[in-house]
Coordinates of C-alpha atoms in Angstrom, one line a residue:
Chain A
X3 CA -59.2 -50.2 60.8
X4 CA -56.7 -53.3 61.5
X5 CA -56.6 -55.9 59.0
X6 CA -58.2 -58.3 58.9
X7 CA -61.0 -56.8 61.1
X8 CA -61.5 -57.2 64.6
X9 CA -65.2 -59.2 65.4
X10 CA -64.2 -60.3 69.2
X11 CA -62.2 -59.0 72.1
X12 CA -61.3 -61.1 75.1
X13 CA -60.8 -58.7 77.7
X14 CA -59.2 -59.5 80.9
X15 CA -61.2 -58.3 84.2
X16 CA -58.5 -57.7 87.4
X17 CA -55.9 -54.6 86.6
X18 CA -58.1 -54.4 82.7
X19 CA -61.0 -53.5 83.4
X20 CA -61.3 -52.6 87.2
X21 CA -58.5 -52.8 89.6
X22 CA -59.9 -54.2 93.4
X23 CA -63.3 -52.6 93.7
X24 CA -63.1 -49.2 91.5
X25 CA -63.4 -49.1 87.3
X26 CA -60.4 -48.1 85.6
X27 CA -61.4 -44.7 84.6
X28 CA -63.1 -45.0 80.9
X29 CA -63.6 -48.8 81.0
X30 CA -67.0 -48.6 80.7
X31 CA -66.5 -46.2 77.5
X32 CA -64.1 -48.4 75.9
X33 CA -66.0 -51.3 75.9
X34 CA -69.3 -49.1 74.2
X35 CA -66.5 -48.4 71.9
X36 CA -65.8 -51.8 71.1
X37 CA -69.4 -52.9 71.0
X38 CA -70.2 -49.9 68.8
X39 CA -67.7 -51.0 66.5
X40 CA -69.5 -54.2 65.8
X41 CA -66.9 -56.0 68.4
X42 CA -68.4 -58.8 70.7
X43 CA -66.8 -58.5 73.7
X44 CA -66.0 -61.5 76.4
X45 CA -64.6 -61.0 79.7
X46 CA -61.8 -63.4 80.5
X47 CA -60.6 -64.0 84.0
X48 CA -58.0 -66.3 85.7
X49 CA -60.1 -66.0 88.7
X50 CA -61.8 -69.2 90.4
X51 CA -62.6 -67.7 93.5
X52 CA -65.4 -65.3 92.6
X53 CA -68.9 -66.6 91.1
X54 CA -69.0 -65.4 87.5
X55 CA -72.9 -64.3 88.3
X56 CA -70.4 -61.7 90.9
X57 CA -68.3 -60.9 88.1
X58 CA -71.2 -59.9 85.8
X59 CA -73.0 -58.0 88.7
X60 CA -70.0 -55.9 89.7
X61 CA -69.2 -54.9 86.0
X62 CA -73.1 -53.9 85.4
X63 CA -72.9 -52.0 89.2
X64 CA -69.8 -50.2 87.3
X65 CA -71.5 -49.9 84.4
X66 CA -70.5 -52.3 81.7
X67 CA -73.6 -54.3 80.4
X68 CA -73.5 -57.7 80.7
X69 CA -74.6 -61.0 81.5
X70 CA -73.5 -64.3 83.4
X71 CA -72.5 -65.9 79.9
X72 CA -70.7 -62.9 79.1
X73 CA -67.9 -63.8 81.7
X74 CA -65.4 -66.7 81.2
X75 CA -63.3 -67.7 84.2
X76 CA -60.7 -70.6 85.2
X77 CA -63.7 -72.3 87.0
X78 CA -65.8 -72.3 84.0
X79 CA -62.6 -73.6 82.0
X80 CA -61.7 -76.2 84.0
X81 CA -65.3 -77.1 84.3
X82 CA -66.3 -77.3 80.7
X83 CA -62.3 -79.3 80.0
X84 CA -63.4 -82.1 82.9
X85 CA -67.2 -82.5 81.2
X86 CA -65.5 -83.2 78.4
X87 CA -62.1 -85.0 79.3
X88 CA -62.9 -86.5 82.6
X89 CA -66.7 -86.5 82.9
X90 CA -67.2 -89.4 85.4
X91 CA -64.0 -89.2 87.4
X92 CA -64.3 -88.1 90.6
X93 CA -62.5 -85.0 91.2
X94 CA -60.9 -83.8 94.7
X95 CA -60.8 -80.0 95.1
X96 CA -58.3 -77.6 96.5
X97 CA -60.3 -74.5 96.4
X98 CA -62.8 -72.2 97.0
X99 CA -66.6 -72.5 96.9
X100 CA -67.3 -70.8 94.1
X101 CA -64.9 -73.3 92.1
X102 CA -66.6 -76.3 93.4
X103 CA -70.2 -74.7 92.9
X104 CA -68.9 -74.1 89.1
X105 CA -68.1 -77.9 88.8
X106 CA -70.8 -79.0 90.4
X107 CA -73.0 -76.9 87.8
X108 CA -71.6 -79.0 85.3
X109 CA -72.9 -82.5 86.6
X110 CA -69.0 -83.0 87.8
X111 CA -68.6 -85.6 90.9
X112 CA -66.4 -83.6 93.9
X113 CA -64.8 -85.9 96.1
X114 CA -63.2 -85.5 99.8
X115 CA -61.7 -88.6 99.9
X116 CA -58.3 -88.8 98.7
X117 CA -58.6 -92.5 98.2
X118 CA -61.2 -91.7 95.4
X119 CA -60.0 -89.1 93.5
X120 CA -59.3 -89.9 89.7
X121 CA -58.6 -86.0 88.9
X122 CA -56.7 -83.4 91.5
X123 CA -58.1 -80.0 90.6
X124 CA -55.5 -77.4 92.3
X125 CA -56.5 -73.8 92.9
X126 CA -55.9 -70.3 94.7
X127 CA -57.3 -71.4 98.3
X128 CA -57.5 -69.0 101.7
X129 CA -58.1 -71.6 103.7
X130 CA -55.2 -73.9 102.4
X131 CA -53.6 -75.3 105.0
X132 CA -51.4 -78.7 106.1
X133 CA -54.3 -80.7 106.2
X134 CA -55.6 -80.1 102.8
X135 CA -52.0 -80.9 101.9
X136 CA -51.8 -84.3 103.5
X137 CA -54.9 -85.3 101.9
X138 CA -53.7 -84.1 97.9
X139 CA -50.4 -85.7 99.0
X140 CA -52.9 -89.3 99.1
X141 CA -55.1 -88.4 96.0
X142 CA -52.0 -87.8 94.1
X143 CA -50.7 -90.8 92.4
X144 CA -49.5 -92.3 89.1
X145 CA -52.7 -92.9 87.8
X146 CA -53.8 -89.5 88.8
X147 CA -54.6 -86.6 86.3
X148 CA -52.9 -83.5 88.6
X149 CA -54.7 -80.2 87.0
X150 CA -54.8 -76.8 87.8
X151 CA -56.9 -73.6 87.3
X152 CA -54.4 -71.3 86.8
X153 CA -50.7 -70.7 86.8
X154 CA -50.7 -67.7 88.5
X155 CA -48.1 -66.5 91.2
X156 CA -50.0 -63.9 92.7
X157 CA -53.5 -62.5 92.8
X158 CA -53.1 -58.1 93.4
X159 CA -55.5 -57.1 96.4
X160 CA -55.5 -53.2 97.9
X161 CA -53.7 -54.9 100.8
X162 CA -50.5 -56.2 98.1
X163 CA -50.4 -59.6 96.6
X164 CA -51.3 -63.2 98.3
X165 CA -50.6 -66.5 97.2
X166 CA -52.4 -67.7 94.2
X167 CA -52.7 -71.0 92.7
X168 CA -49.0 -71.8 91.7
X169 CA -48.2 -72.1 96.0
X170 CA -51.0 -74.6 96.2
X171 CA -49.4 -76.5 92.9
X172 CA -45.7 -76.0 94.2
X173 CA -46.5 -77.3 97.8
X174 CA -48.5 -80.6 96.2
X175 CA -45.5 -81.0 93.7
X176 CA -43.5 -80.5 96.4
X177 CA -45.0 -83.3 98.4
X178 CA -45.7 -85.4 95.7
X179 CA -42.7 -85.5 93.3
X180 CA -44.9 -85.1 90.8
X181 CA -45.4 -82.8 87.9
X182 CA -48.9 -80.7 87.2
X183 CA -49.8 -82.3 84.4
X184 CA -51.7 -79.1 83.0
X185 CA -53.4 -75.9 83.7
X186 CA -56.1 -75.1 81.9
X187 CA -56.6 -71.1 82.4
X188 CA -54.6 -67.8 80.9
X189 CA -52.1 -68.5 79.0
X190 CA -53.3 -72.6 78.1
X191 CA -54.9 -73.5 74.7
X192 CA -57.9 -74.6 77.0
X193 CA -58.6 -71.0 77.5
X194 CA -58.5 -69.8 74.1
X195 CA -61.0 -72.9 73.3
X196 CA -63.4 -71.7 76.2
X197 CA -63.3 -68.4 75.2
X198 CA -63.3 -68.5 71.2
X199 CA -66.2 -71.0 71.7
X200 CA -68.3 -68.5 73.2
X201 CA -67.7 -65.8 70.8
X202 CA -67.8 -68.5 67.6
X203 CA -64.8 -66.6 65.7
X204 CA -61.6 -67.5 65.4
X205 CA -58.8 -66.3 66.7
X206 CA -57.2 -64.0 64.0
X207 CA -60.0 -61.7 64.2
X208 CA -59.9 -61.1 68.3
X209 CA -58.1 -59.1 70.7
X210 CA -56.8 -60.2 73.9
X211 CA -57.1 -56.9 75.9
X212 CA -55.0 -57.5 79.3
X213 CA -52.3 -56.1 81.7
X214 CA -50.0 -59.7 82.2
X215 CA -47.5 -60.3 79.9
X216 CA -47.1 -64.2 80.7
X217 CA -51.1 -65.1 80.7
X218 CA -52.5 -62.2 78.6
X219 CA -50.2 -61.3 76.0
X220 CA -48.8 -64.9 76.0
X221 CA -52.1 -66.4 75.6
X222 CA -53.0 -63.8 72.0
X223 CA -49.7 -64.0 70.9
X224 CA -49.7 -67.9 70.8
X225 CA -53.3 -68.3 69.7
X226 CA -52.5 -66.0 66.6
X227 CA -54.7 -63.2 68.2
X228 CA -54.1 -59.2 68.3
X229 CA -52.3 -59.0 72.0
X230 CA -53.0 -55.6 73.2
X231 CA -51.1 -54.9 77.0
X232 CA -52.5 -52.5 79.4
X233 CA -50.4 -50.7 81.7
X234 CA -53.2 -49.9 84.4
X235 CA -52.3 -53.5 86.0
X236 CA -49.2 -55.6 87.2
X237 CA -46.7 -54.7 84.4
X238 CA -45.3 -51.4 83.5
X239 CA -42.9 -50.2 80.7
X240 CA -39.7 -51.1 82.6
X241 CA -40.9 -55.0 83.3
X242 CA -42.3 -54.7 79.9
X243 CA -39.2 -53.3 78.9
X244 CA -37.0 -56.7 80.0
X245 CA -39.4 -59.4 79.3
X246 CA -39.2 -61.7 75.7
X247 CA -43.4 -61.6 75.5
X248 CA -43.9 -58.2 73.7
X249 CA -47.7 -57.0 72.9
X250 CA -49.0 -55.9 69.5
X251 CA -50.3 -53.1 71.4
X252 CA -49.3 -51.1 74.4
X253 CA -51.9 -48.6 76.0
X254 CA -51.7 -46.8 78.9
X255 CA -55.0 -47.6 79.6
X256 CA -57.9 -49.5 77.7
X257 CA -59.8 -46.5 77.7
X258 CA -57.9 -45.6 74.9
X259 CA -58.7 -48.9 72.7
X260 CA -60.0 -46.9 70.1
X261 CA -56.1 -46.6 69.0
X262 CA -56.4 -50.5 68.2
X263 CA -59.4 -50.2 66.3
X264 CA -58.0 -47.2 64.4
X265 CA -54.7 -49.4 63.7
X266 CA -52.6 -46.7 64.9
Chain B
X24 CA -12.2 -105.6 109.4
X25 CA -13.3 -102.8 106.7
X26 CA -9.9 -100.9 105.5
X27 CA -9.8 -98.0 105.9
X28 CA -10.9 -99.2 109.8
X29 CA -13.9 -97.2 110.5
X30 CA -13.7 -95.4 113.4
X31 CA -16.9 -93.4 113.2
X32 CA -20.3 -94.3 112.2
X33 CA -23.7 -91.9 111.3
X34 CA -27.1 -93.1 112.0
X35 CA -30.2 -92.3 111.2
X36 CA -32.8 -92.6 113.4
X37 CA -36.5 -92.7 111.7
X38 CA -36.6 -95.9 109.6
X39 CA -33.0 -97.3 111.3
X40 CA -32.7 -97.0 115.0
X41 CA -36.9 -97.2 115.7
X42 CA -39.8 -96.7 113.5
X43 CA -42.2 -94.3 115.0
X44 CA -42.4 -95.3 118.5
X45 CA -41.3 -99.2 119.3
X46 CA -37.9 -99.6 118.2
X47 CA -36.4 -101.7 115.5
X48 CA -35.0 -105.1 117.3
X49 CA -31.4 -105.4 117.4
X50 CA -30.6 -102.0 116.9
X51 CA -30.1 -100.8 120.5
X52 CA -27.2 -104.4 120.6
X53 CA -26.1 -102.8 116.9
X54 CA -25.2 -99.5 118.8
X55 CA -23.1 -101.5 121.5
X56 CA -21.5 -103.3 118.9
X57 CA -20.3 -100.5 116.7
X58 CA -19.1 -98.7 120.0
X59 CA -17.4 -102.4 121.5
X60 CA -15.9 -101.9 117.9
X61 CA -14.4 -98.6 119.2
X62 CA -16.1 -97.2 116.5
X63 CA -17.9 -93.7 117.9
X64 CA -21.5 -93.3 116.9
X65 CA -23.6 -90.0 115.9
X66 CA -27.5 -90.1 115.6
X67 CA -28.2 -87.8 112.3
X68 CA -31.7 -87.2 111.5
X69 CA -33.5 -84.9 109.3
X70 CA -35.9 -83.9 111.2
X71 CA -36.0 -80.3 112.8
X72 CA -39.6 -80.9 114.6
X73 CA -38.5 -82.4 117.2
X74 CA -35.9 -81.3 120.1
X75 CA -32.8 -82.8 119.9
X76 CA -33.1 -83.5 123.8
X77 CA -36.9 -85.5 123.2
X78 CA -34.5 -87.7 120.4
X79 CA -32.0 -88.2 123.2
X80 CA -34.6 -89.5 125.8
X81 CA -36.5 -91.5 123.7
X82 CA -33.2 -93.4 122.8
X83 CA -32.3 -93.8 126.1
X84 CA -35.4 -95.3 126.9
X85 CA -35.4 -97.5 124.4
X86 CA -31.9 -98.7 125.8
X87 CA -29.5 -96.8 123.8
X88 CA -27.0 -94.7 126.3
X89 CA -26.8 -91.1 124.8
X90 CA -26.4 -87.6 125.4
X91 CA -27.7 -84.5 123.5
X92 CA -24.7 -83.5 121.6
X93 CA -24.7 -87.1 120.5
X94 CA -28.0 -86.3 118.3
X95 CA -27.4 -84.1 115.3
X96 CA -30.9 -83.1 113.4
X97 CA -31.3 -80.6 111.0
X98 CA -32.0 -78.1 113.2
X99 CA -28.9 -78.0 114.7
X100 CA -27.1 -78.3 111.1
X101 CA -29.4 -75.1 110.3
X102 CA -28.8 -73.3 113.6
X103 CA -24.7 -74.1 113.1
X104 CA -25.3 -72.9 109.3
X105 CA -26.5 -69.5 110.0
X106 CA -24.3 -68.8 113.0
X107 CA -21.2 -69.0 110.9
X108 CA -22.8 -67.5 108.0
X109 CA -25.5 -65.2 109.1
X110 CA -24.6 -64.3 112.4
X111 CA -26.9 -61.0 112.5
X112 CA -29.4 -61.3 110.1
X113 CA -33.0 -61.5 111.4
X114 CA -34.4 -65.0 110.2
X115 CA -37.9 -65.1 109.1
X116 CA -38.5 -69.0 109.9
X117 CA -41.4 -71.5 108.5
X118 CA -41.5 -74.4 111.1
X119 CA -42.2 -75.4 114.1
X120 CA -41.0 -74.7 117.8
X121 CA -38.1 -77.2 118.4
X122 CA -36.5 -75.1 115.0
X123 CA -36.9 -72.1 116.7
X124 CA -35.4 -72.4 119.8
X125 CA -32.5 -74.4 118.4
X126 CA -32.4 -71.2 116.5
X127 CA -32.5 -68.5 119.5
X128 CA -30.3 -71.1 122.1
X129 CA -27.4 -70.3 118.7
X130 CA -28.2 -66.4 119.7
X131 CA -29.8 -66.2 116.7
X132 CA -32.7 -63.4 116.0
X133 CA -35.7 -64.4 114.5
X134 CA -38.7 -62.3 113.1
X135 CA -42.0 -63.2 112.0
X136 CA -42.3 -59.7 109.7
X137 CA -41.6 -60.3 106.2
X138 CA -40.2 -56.7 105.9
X139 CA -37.3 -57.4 108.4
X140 CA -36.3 -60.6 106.9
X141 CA -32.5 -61.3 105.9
X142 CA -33.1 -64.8 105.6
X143 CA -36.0 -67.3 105.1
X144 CA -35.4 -70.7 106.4
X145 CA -38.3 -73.0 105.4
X146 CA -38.8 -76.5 107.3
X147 CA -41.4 -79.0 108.3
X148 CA -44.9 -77.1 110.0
X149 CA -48.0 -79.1 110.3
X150 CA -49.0 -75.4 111.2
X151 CA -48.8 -74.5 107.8
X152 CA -51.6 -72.2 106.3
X153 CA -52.4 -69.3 103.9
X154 CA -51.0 -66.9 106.5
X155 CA -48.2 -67.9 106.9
X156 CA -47.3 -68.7 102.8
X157 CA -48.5 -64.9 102.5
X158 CA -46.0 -64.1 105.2
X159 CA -43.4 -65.9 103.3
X160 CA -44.3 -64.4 100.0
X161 CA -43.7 -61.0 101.1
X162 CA -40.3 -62.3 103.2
X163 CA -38.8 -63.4 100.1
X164 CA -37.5 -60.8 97.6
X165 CA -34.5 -60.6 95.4
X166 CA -32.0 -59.2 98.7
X167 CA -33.3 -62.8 100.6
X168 CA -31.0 -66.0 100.9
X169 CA -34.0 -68.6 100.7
X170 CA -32.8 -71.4 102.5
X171 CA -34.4 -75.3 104.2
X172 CA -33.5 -77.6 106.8
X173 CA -34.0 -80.6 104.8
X174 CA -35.3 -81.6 100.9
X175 CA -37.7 -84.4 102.3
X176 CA -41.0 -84.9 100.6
X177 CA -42.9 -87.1 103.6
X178 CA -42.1 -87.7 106.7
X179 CA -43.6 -91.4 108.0
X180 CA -45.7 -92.1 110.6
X181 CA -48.0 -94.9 111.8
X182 CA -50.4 -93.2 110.4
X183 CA -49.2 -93.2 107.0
X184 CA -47.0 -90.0 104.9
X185 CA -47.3 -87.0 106.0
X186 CA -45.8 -84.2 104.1
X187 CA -42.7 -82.8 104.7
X188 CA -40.3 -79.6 104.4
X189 CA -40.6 -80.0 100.3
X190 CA -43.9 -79.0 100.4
X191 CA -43.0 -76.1 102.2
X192 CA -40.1 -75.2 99.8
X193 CA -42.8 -75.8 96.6
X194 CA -45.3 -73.5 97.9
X195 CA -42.8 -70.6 98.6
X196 CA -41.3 -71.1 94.9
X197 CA -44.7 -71.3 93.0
X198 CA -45.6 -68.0 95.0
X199 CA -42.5 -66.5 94.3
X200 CA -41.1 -68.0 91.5
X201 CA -37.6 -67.9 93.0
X202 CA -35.7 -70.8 93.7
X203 CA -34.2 -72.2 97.0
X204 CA -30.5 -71.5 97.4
X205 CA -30.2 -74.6 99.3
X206 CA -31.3 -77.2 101.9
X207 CA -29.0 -78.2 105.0
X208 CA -29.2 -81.3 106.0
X209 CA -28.6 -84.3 104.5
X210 CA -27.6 -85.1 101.8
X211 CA -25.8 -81.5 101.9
X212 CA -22.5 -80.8 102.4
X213 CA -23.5 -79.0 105.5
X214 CA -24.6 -81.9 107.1
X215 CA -21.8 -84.0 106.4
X216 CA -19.7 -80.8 108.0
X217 CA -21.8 -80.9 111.1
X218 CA -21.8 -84.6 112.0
X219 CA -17.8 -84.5 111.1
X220 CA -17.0 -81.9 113.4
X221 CA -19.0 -83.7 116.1
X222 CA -16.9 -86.8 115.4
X223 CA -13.7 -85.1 114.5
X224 CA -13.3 -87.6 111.8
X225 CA -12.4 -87.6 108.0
X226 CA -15.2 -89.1 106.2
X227 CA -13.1 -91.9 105.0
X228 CA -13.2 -93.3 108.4
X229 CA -17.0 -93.6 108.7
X230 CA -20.0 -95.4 107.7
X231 CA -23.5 -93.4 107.4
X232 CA -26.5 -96.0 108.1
X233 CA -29.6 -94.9 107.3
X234 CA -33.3 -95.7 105.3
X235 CA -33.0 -93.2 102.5
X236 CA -31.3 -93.8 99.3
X237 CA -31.5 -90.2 98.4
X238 CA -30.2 -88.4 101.5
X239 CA -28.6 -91.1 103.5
X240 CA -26.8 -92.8 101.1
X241 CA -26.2 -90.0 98.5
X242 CA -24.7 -87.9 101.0
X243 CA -22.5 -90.7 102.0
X244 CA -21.4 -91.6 98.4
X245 CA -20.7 -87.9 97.9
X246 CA -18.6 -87.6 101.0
X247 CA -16.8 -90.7 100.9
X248 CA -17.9 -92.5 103.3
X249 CA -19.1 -96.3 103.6
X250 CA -22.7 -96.1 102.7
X251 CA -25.3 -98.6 104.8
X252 CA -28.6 -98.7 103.7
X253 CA -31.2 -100.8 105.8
X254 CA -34.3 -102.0 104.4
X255 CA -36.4 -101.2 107.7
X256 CA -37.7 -97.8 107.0
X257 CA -38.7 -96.8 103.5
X258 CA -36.8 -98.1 100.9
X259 CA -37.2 -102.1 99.5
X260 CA -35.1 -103.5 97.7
X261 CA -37.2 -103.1 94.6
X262 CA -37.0 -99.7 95.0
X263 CA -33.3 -99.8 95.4
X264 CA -33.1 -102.7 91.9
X265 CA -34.4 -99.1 90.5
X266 CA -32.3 -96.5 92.0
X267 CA -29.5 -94.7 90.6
X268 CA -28.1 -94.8 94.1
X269 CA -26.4 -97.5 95.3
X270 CA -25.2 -98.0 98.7
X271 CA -21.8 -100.2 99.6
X272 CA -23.7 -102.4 101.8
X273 CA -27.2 -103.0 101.8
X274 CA -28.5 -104.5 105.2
X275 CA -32.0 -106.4 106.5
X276 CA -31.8 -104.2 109.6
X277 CA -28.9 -102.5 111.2
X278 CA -29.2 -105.3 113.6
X279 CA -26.8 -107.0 110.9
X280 CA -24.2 -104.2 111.9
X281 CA -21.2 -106.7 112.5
X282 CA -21.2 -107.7 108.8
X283 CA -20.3 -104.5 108.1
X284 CA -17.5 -104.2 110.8
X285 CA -16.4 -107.7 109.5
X286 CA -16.0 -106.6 106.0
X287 CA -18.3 -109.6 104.7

């Protein structure tokens, strides 16, 4: 058993726990494992686009008990930091549906009018186009709080990568001249604060199961967690290999996280 | 008389010879007076949306006599750019139609699959969407030469800023997290090589005119030429109180060319 022992394990969803629509083979049984172990278990995404109600749904169609509150996402993050940071500001959007419903959920005011906007929220966004960048080129300004979801490059589909949030943040810095101020997903404090907050331990006695080195691993490894890296995602032993964010734990898979809880 | 006498001058044209359609009084008599001067006189814009023929007719209908090879945009300084330097490599180009057949008139190939792409040449495109920043992500890999017609944030219009080639450039780097190699136009060296060879002039021997501190007047500082800012496009002068960039002269309008030419 690791010492001290392990009460909570974050567990990331995309390349972790499924990878597009199928499981990764022994998911299911490695979180029973965890659970059996007396291990709560919270699912951590840097995904805005998808409903956490989806989320939770697709694991439980794969397998994995769970409910809606088991599942924390960027949306949810940035939600729950504007409630309590920015609670009456109007906030303009560049996103998806799912990440305004989140908001929205959370009594936060969406605007469309760049004139009005107090926070810009950036996001991953398939319909971004030149006109949603004209009008965050007007909401962005010095008084402006200029957020974003998640710093991600790239989201992994069966069909290759696409453009995640970090085009939607370079083309409005681009525009702009100014800075993001912050992101608040993988590998921010923000996260960590969501996600500790729903398990109610701290952060010396929880995993961070997940297969990126600069949200996943980063994240633990700042946050004082156990990092543990899986290799059934975007990173494999050679990037692994060059990069200065090392794991506490590499598996090839996190069907064999029974390892971790061994301490072997 | 200015000593060195200047023999050549470079003008902008957005901001210093019109501002979006009427033009700025006094400049088309500025033009007559510079050439009565026997000073020779480029147009050098930025902008690569637009043909360089539609630049030449709309001066000429504003009263200023000019041909086409008397407008250099960046475009052109792109188009001249890969010629010499990338004669056969298929471009994969973000921007709009004007660019591209610059580009093919300079017997240039282009190609619109990321797989076949030698070169990606980012500019201005108010046709800018997901598709085509998931294009650009997949054009761009470590073997690419990442390059831009111009480093502008907005371009103005009646209508207020509208964004520009930066934003672009931003969205391609947060996707990719690779950096541009560089931009072309001005305030780059390539620009300054393009409008020289048009003139056959050192630099020494010519003033650069334009609105910008931090492409028209940088580029001219840098060259050595006799910088000319006008205040009739987007710079004020407490904008330029605050600017590490200073011009040599700083005029109402380029209406008040003869001071120049006088030396006063």
């Amino acid at each position: 058993m690791t010492d001290p022992p392990v009460e909570g394990a974050l567990v990331d969803l995309d390349g972790t726990v499924f990878r597009g629509d199928p499981l990764i083979e022994g998911a299911d049984d490695a979180v029973a494992t965890l659970r059996a172990a007396g291990v709560s278990v919270l699912f951590l995404s840097n995904k805005a686009t998808r409903r956490r109600a989806a989320f939770a749904e697709k694991l439980r169609r794969l397998g994995i008990d769970v409910d809606d509150d088991g599942i924390v996402n960027s949306a949810l993050i940035a939600a729950s930091y504007l409630e309590t940071h920015h609670p009456d500001d109007p906030v303009f959007v560049v996103g998806e549906p799912p990440l305004r419903d989140e908001l929205r959920a959370h009594g936060l005011t969406l605007t469309d009018d760049p004139e009005e906007a107090a926070v810009v929220l950036a996001s991953m966004d398939r319909q971004f186009d030149y006109g949603t960048l004209t009008k965050a080129l007007h909401a962005v300004d010095e008084e402006t709080v200029f957020l974003a979801t998640n710093p991600d490059r790239t989201c992994p589909t069966e069909g290759g990568e696409i453009p995640d949030c970090a085009g939607v943040v370079g083309a409005i810095e681009g525009v702009t001249g100014t800075d993001l101020d912050r992101y608040l997903g993988k590998p921010a404090q923000t996260a960590v604060d969501a996600a500790l907050s729903g398990l109610d331990l701290p952060a010396s006695r929880c995993l961070m199961v997940g297969d990126r080195l600069e949200t996943d691993v980063r994240m633990a490894n700042r946050a004082g967690m156990t990092s543990v890296l899986v290799l059934t995602g975007v990173t494999d032993r050679e990037t692994l290999a060059r990069s200065s964010i090392q794991p506490d734990y590499v598996l090839e898979s996190i069907a064999d996280i029974g390892q971790v809880l061994r301490g072997e």
